[in-house]
PDB file of C-alpha atoms in Angstrom:
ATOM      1  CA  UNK A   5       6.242 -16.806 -18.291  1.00 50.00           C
ATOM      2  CA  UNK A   6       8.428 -17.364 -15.432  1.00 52.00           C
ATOM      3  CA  UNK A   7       7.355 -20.648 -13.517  1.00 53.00           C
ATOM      4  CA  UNK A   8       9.129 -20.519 -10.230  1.00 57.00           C
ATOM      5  CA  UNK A   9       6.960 -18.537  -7.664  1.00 59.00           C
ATOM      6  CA  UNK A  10       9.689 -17.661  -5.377  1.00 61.00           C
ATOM      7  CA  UNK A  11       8.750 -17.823  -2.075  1.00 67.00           C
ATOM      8  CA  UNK A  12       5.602 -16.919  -0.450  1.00 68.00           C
ATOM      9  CA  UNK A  13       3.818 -16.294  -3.866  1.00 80.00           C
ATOM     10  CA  UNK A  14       6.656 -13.946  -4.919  1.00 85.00           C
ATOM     11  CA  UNK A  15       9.425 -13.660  -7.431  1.00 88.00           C
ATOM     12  CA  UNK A  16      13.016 -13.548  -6.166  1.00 85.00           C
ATOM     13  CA  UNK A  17      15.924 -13.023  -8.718  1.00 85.00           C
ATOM     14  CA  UNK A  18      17.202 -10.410 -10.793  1.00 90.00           C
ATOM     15  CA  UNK A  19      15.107  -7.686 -11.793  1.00 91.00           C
ATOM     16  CA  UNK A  20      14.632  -9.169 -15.670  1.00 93.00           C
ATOM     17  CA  UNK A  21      13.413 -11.867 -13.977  1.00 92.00           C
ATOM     18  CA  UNK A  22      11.119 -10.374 -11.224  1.00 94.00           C
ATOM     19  CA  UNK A  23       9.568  -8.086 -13.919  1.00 96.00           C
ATOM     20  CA  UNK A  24       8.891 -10.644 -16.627  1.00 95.00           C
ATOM     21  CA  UNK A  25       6.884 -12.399 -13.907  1.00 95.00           C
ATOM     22  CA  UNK A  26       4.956  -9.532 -12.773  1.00 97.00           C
ATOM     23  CA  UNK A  27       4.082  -8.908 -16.390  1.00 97.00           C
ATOM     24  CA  UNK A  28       2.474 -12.445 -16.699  1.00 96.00           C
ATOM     25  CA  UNK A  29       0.382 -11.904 -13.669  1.00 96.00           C
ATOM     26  CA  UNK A  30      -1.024  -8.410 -14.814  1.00 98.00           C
ATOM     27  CA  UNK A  31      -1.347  -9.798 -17.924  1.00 98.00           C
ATOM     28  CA  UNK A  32      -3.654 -12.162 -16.259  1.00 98.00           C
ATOM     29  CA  UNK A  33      -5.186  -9.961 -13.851  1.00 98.00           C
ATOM     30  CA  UNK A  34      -6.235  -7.857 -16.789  1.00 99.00           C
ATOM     31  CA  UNK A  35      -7.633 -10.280 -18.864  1.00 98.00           C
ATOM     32  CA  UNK A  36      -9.841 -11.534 -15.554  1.00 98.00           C
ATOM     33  CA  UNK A  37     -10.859  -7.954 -15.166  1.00 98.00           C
ATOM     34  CA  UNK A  38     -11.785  -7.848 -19.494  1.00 98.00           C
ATOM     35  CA  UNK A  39     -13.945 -11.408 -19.445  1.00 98.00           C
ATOM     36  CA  UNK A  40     -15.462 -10.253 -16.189  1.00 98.00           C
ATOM     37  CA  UNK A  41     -16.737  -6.814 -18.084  1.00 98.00           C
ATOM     38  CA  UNK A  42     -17.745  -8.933 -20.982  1.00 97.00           C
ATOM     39  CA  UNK A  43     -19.924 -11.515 -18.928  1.00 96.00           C
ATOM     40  CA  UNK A  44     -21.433  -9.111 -16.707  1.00 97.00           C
ATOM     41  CA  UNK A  45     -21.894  -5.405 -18.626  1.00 94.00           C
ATOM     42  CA  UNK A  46     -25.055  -5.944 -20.703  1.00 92.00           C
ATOM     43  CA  UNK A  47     -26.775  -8.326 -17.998  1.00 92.00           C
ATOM     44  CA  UNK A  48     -26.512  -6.357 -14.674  1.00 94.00           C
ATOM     45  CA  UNK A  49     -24.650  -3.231 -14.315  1.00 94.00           C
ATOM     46  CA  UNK A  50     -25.166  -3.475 -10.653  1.00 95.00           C
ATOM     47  CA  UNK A  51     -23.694  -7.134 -10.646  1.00 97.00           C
ATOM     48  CA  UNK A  52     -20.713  -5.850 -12.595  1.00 97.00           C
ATOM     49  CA  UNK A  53     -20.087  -2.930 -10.275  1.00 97.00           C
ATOM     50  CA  UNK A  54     -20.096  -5.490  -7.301  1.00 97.00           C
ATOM     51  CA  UNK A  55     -17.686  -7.951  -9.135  1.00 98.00           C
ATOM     52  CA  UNK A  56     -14.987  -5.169  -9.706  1.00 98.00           C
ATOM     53  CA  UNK A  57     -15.289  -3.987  -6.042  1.00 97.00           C
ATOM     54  CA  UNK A  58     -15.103  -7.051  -4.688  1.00 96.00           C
ATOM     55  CA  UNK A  59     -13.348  -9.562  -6.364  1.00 96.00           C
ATOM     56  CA  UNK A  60     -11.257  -7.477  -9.583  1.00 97.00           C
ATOM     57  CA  UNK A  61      -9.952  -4.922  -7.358  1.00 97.00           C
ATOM     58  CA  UNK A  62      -7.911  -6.961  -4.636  1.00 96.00           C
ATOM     59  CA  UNK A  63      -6.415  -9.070  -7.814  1.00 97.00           C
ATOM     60  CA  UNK A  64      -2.956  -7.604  -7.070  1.00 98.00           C
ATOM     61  CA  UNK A  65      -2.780  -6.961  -3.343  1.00 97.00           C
ATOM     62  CA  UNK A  66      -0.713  -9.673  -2.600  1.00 96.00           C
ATOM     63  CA  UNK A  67       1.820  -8.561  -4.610  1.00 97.00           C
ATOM     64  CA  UNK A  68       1.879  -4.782  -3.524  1.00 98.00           C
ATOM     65  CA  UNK A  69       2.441  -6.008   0.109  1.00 97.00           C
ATOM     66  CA  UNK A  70       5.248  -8.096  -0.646  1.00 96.00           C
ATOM     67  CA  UNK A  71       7.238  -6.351  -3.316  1.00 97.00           C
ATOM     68  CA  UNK A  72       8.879  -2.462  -2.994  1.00 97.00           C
ATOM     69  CA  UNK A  73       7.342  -0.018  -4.941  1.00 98.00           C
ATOM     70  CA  UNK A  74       9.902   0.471  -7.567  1.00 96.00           C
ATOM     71  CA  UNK A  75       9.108  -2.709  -9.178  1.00 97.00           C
ATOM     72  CA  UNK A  76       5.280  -2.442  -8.661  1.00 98.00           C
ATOM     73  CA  UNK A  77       3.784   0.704  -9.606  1.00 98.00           C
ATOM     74  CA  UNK A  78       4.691   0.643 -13.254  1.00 98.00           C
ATOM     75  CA  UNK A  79       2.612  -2.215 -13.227  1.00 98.00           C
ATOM     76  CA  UNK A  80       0.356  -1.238 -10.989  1.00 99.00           C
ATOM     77  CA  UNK A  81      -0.659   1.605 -12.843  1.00 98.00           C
ATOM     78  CA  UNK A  82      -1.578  -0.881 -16.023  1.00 99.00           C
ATOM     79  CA  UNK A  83      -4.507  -2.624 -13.377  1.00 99.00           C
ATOM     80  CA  UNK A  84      -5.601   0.914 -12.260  1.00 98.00           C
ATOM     81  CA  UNK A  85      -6.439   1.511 -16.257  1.00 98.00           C
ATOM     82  CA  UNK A  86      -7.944  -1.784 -16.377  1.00 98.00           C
ATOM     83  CA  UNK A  87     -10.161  -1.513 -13.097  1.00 98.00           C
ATOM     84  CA  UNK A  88     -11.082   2.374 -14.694  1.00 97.00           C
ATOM     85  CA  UNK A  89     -12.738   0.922 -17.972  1.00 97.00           C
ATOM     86  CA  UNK A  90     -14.110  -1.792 -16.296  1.00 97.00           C
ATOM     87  CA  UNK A  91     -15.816   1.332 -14.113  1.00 96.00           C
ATOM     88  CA  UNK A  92     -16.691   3.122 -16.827  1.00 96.00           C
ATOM     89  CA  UNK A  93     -18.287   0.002 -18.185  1.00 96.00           C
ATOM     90  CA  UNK A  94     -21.143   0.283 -15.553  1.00 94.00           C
ATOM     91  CA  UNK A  95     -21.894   3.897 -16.735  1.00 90.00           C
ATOM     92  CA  UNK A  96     -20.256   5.339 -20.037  1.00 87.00           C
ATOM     93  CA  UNK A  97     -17.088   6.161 -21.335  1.00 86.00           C
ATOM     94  CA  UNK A  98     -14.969   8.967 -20.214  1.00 90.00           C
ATOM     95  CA  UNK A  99     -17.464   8.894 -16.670  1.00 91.00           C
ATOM     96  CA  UNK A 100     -13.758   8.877 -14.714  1.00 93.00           C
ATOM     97  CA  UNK A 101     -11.812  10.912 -17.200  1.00 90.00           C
ATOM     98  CA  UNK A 102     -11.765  14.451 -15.217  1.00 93.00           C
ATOM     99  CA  UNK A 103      -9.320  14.832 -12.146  1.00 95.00           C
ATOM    100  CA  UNK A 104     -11.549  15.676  -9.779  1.00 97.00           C
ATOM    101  CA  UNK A 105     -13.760  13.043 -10.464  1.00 96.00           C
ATOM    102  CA  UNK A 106     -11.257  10.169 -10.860  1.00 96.00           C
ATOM    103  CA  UNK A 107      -9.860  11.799  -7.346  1.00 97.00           C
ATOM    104  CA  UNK A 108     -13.203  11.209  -5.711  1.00 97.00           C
ATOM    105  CA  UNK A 109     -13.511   7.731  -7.396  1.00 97.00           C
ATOM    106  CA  UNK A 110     -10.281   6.683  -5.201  1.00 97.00           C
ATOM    107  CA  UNK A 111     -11.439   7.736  -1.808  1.00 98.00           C
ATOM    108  CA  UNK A 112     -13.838   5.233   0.443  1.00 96.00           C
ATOM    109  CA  UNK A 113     -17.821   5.524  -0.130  1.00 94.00           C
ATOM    110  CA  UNK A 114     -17.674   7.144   3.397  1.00 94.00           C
ATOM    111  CA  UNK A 115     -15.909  10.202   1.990  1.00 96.00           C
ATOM    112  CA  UNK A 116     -18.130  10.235  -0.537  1.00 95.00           C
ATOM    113  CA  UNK A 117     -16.139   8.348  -3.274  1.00 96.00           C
ATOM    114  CA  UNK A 118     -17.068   5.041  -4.887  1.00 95.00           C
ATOM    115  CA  UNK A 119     -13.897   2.653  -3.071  1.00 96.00           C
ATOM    116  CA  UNK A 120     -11.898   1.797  -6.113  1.00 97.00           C
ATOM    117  CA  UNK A 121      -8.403   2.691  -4.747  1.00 97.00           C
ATOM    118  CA  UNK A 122      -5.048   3.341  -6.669  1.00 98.00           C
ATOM    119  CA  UNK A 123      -3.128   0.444  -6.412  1.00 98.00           C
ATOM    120  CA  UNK A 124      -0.573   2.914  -7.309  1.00 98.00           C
ATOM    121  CA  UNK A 125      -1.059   4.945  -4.831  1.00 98.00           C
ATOM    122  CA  UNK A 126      -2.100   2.127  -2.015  1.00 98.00           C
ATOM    123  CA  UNK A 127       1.641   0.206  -2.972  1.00 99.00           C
ATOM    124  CA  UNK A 128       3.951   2.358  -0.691  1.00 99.00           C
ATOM    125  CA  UNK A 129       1.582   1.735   2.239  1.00 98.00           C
ATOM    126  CA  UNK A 130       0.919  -2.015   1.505  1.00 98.00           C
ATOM    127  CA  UNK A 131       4.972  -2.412   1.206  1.00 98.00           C
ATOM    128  CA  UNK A 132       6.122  -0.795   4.394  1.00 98.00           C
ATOM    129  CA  UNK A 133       3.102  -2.242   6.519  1.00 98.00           C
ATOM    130  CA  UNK A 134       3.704  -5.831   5.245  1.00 97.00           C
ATOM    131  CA  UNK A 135       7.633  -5.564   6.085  1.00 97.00           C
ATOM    132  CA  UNK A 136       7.025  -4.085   9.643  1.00 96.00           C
ATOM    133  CA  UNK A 137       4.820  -6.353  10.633  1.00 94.00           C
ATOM    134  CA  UNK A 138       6.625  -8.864   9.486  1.00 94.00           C
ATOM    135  CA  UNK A 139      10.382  -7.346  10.875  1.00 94.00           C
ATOM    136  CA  UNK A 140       8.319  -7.451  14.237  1.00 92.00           C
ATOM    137  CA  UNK A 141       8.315 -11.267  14.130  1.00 92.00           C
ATOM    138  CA  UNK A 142      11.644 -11.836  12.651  1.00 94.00           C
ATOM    139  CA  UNK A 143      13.640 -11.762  16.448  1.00 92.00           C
ATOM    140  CA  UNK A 144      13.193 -13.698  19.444  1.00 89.00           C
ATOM    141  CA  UNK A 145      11.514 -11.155  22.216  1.00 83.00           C
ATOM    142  CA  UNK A 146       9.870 -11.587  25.686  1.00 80.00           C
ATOM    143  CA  UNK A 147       6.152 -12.671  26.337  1.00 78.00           C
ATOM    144  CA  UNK A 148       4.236 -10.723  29.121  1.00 78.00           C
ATOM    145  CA  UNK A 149       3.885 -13.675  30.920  1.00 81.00           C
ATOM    146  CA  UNK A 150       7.610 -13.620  31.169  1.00 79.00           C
ATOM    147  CA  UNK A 151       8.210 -16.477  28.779  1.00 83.00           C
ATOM    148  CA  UNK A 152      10.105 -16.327  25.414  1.00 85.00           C
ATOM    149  CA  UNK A 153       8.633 -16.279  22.019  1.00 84.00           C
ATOM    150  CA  UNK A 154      11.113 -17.759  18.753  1.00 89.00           C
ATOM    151  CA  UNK A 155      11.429 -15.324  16.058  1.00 89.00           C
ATOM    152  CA  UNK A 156      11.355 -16.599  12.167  1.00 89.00           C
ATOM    153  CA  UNK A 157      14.509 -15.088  11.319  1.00 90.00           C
ATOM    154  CA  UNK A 158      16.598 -14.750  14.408  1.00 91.00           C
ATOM    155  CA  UNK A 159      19.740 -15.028  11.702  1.00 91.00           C
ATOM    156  CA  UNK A 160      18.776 -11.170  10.851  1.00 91.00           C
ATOM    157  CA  UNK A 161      19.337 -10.136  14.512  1.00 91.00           C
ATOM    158  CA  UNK A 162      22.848  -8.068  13.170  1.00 90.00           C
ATOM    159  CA  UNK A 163      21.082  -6.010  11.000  1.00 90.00           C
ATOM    160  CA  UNK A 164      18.056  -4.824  13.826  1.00 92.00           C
ATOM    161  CA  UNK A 165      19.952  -5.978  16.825  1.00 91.00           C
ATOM    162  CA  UNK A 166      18.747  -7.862  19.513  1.00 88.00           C
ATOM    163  CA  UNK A 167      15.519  -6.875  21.118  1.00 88.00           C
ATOM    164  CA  UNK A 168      15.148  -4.546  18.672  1.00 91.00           C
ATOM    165  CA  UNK A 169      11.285  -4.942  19.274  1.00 90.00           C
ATOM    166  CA  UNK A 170      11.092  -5.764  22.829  1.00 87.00           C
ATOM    167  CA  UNK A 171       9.825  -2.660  23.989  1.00 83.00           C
ATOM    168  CA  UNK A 172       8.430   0.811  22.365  1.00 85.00           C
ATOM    169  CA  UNK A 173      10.301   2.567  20.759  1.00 87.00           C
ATOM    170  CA  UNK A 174      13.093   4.489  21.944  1.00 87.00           C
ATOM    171  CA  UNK A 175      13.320   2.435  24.894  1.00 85.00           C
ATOM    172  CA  UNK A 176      14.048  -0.527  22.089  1.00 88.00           C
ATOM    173  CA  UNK A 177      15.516   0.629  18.816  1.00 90.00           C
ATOM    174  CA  UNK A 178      13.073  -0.968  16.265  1.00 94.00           C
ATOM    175  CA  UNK A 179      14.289  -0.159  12.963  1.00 95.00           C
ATOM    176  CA  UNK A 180      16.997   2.508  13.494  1.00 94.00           C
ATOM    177  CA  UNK A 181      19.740   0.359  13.381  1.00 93.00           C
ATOM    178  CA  UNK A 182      18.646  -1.675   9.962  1.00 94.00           C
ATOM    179  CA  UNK A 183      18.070   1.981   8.485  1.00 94.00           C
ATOM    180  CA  UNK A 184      21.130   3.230   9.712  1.00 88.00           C
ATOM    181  CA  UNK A 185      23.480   1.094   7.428  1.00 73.00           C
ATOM    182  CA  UNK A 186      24.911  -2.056   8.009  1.00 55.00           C
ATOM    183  CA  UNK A 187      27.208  -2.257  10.773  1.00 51.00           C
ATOM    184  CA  UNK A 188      28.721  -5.481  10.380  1.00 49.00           C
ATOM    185  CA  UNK A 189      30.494  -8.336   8.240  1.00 49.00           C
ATOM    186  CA  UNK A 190      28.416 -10.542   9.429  1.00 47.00           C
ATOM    187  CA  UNK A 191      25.456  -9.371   6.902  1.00 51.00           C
ATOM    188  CA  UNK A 192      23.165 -12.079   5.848  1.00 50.00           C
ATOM    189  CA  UNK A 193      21.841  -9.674   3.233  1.00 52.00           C
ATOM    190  CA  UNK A 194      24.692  -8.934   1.980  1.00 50.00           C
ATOM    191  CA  UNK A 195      25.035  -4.730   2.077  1.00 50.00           C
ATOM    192  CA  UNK A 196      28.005  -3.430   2.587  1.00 53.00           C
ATOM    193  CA  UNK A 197      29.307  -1.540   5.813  1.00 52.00           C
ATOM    194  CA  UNK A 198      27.842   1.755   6.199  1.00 61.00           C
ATOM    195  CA  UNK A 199      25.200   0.988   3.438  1.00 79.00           C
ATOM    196  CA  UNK A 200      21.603   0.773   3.441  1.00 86.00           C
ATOM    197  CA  UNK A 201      20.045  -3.407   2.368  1.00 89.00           C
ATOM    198  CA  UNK A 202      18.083  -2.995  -1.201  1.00 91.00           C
ATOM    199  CA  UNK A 203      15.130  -3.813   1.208  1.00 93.00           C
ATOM    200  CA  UNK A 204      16.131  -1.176   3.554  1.00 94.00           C
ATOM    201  CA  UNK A 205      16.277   2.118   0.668  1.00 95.00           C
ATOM    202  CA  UNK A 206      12.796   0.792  -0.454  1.00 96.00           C
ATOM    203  CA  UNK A 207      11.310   1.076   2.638  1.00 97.00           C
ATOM    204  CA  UNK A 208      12.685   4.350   3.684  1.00 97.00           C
ATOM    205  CA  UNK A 209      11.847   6.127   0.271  1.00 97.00           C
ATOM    206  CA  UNK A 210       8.279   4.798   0.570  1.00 98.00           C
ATOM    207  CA  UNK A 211       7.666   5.774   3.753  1.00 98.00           C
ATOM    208  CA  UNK A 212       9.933   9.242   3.621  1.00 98.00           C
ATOM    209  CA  UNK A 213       7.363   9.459   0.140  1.00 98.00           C
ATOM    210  CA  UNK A 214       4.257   9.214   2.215  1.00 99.00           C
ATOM    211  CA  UNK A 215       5.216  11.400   4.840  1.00 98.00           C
ATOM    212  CA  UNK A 216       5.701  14.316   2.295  1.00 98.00           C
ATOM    213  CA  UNK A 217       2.018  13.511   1.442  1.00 98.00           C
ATOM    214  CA  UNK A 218       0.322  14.282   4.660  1.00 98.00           C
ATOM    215  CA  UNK A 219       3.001  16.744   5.879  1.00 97.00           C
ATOM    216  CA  UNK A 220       1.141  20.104   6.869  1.00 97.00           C
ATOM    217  CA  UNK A 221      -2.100  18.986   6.659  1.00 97.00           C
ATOM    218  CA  UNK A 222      -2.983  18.380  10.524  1.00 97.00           C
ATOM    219  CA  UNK A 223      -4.162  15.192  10.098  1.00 98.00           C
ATOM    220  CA  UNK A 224      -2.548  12.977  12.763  1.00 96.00           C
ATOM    221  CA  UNK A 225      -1.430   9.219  12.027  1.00 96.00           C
ATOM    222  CA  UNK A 226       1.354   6.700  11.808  1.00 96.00           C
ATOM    223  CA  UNK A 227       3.147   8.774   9.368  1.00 98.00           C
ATOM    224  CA  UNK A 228       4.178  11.375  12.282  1.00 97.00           C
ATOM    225  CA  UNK A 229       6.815   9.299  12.860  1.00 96.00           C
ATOM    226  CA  UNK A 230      10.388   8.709  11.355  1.00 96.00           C
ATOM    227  CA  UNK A 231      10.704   5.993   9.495  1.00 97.00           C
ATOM    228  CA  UNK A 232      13.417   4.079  12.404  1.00 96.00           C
ATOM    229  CA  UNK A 233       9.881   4.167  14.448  1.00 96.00           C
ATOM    230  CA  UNK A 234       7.163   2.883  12.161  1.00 96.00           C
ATOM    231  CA  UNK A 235       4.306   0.928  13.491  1.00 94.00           C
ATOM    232  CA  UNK A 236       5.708   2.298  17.163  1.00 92.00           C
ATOM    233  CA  UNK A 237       2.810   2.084  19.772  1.00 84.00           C
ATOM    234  CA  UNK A 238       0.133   0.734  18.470  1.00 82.00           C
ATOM    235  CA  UNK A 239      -1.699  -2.423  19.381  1.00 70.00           C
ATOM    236  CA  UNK A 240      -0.501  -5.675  18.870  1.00 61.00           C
ATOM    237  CA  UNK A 241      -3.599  -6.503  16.315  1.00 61.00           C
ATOM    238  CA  UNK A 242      -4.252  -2.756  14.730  1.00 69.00           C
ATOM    239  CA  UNK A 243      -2.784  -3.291  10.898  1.00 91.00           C
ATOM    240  CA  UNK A 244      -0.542  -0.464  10.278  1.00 96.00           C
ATOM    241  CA  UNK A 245      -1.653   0.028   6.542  1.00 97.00           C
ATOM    242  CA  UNK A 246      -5.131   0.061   7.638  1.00 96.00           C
ATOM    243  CA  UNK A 247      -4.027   3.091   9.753  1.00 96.00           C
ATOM    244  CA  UNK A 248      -1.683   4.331   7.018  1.00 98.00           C
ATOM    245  CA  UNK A 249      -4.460   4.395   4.591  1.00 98.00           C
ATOM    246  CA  UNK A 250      -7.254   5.972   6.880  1.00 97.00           C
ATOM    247  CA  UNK A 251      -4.284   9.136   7.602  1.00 98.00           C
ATOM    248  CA  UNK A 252      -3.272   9.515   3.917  1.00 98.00           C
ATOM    249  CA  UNK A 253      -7.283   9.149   2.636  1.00 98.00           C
ATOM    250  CA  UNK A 254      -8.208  11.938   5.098  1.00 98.00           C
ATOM    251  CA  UNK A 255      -5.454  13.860   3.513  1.00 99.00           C
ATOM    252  CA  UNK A 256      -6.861  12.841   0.146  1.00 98.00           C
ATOM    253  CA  UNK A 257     -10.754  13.712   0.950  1.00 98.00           C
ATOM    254  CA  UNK A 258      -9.126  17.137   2.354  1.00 98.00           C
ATOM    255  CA  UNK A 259      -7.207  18.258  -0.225  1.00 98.00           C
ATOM    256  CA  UNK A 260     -10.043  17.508  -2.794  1.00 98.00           C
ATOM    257  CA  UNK A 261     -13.198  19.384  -0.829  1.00 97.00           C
ATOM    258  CA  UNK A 262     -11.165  22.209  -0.853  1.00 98.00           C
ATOM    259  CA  UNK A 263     -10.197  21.939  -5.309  1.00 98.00           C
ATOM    260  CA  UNK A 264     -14.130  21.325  -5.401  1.00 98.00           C
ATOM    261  CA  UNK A 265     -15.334  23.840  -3.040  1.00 97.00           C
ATOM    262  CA  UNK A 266     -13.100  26.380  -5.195  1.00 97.00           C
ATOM    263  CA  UNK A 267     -14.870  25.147  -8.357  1.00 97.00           C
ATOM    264  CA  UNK A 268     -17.624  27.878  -9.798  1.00 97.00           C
ATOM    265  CA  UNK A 269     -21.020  27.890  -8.740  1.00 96.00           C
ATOM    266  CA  UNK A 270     -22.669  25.644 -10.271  1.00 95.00           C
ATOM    267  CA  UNK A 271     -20.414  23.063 -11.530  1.00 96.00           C
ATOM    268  CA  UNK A 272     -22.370  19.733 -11.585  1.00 95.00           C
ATOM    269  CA  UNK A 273     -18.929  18.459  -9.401  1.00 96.00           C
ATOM    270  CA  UNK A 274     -19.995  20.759  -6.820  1.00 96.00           C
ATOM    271  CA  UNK A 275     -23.152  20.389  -6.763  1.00 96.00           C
ATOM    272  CA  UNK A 276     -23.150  16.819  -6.547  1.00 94.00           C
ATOM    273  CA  UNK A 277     -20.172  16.798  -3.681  1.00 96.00           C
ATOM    274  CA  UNK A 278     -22.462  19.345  -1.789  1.00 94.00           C
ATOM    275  CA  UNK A 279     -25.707  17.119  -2.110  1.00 92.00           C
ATOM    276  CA  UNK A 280     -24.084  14.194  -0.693  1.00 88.00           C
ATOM    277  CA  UNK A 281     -26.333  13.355   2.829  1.00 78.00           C
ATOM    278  CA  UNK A 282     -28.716  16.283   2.178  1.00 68.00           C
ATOM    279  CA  UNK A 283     -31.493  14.446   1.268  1.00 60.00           C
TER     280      UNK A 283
END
């Protein structure tokens, strides 16, 4: 196992390197979610159940905020099977294995699903949300009570530009310049003129991903803008991927009342999505 933790918690290297670490921690992660299973399946059900909402299932969330996608869903998708069994565990085997019911599993218990999310499916969200709110601290910008507040990285001001957060967007630029391709020499990440950082494709492809998700639905959210504008307008303290998530679960709960509602009369599926609050 790799031992440096990079910075922050995180790997930083070359891929080899960055994916033989994230194997050691899902290794980990998965045998945490096993022994937890073991201890807690024949005892309490109920206690078990509360342990994998709780504690199992935000096991990798760090991770998915502060790595792109393309080197965390593979793995991702290996704690999603874990979290599944360890489910199942509190019911029987094969309780998740139809679509429509693993679909409902993923969505929040106020949409009527049981909360246990895809980290799959939550890492494009938890990616772009960690690196705008973080980009939004990175320059030095004004204070409302006309003061000055230090960025953390003001060295990155040639790749956004100065004030690039100042004010909303398009009065200040936010990201279009860093998604626009590197205009300078004077890159301190390195891209070449004209291209796109590493950092920069991942974010655009997530986000560009997630906006083909909600497209046409008519449910409004962050995700109705480009991707130069994300996080534009809202509230200092509102987390974007808390507002990412609540757009693309609507979305979600949407698209699977209406594959339910077409299911035959009758179907225990429906039935059951139908008798939710009717008691």
């Amino acid at each position: 196992m790799p031992l440096w933790t990079g910075v922050v918690g995180c790997p930083m290297g070359e891929a080899g390197f960055v994916d033989a670490w994230l194997r050691a921690q899902v290794s980990s992660i998965v045998s945490y979610i096993d022994k937890t299973v073991l201890s807690l399946r024949a005892a309490s059900p109920h206690a078990l159940w509360a342990a994998i909402y709780y504690s199992c299932s935000a096991k990798f969330d760090f991770i998915l905020r502060h790595l792109p996608p393309d080197k965390t869903v593979s793995h991702a998708r290996v704690v999603d099977a874990a979290l599944t069994r360890a489910a199942e565990a509190c019911g029987y085997e094969g309780v998740l294995g139809d679509a429509i019911t693993a679909r409902r599993a993923r969505l929040p218990a106020r949409m009527r699903g049981l909360g246990l999310r895809s980290l799959e499916e939550v890492a494009p969200a938890a990616f772009c949300a960690c690196f705008v709110e973080a980009a939004e601290r990175f320059l030095d910008r004004s204070t409302p009570g006309g003061g000055r507040e230090r960025g953390f990285f003001q060295m990155l001001a040639p790749l956004f530009g100065h004030g690039a957060f100042e004010l909303p967007y398009p009065n200040s630029p936010r990201l279009s310049r860093f998604l626009s391709g590197c205009t300078t020499n004077v890159n301190p990440l390195g891209a070449q003129l004209g291209q796109l950082t590493p950092t920069g494709e991942s974010f655009k492809k997530a986000w560009e991903g997630m906006q083909r998700e909600v497209r046409g639905e008519g449910v409004a959210g962050p995700l109705d803008v480009r991707a130069p504008e994300a996080g534009n307008g809202r509230a200092g303290s509102a987390g974007l991927q808390r507002q990412l998530t609540q757009q693309r679960e609507q979305v979600k709960r949407n698209q699977l009342s209406r594959s339910i509602l077409g299911l035959p009369h009758g179907d225990t599926r429906r039935e059951a999505w139908l008798a939710v609050d009717s008691f």
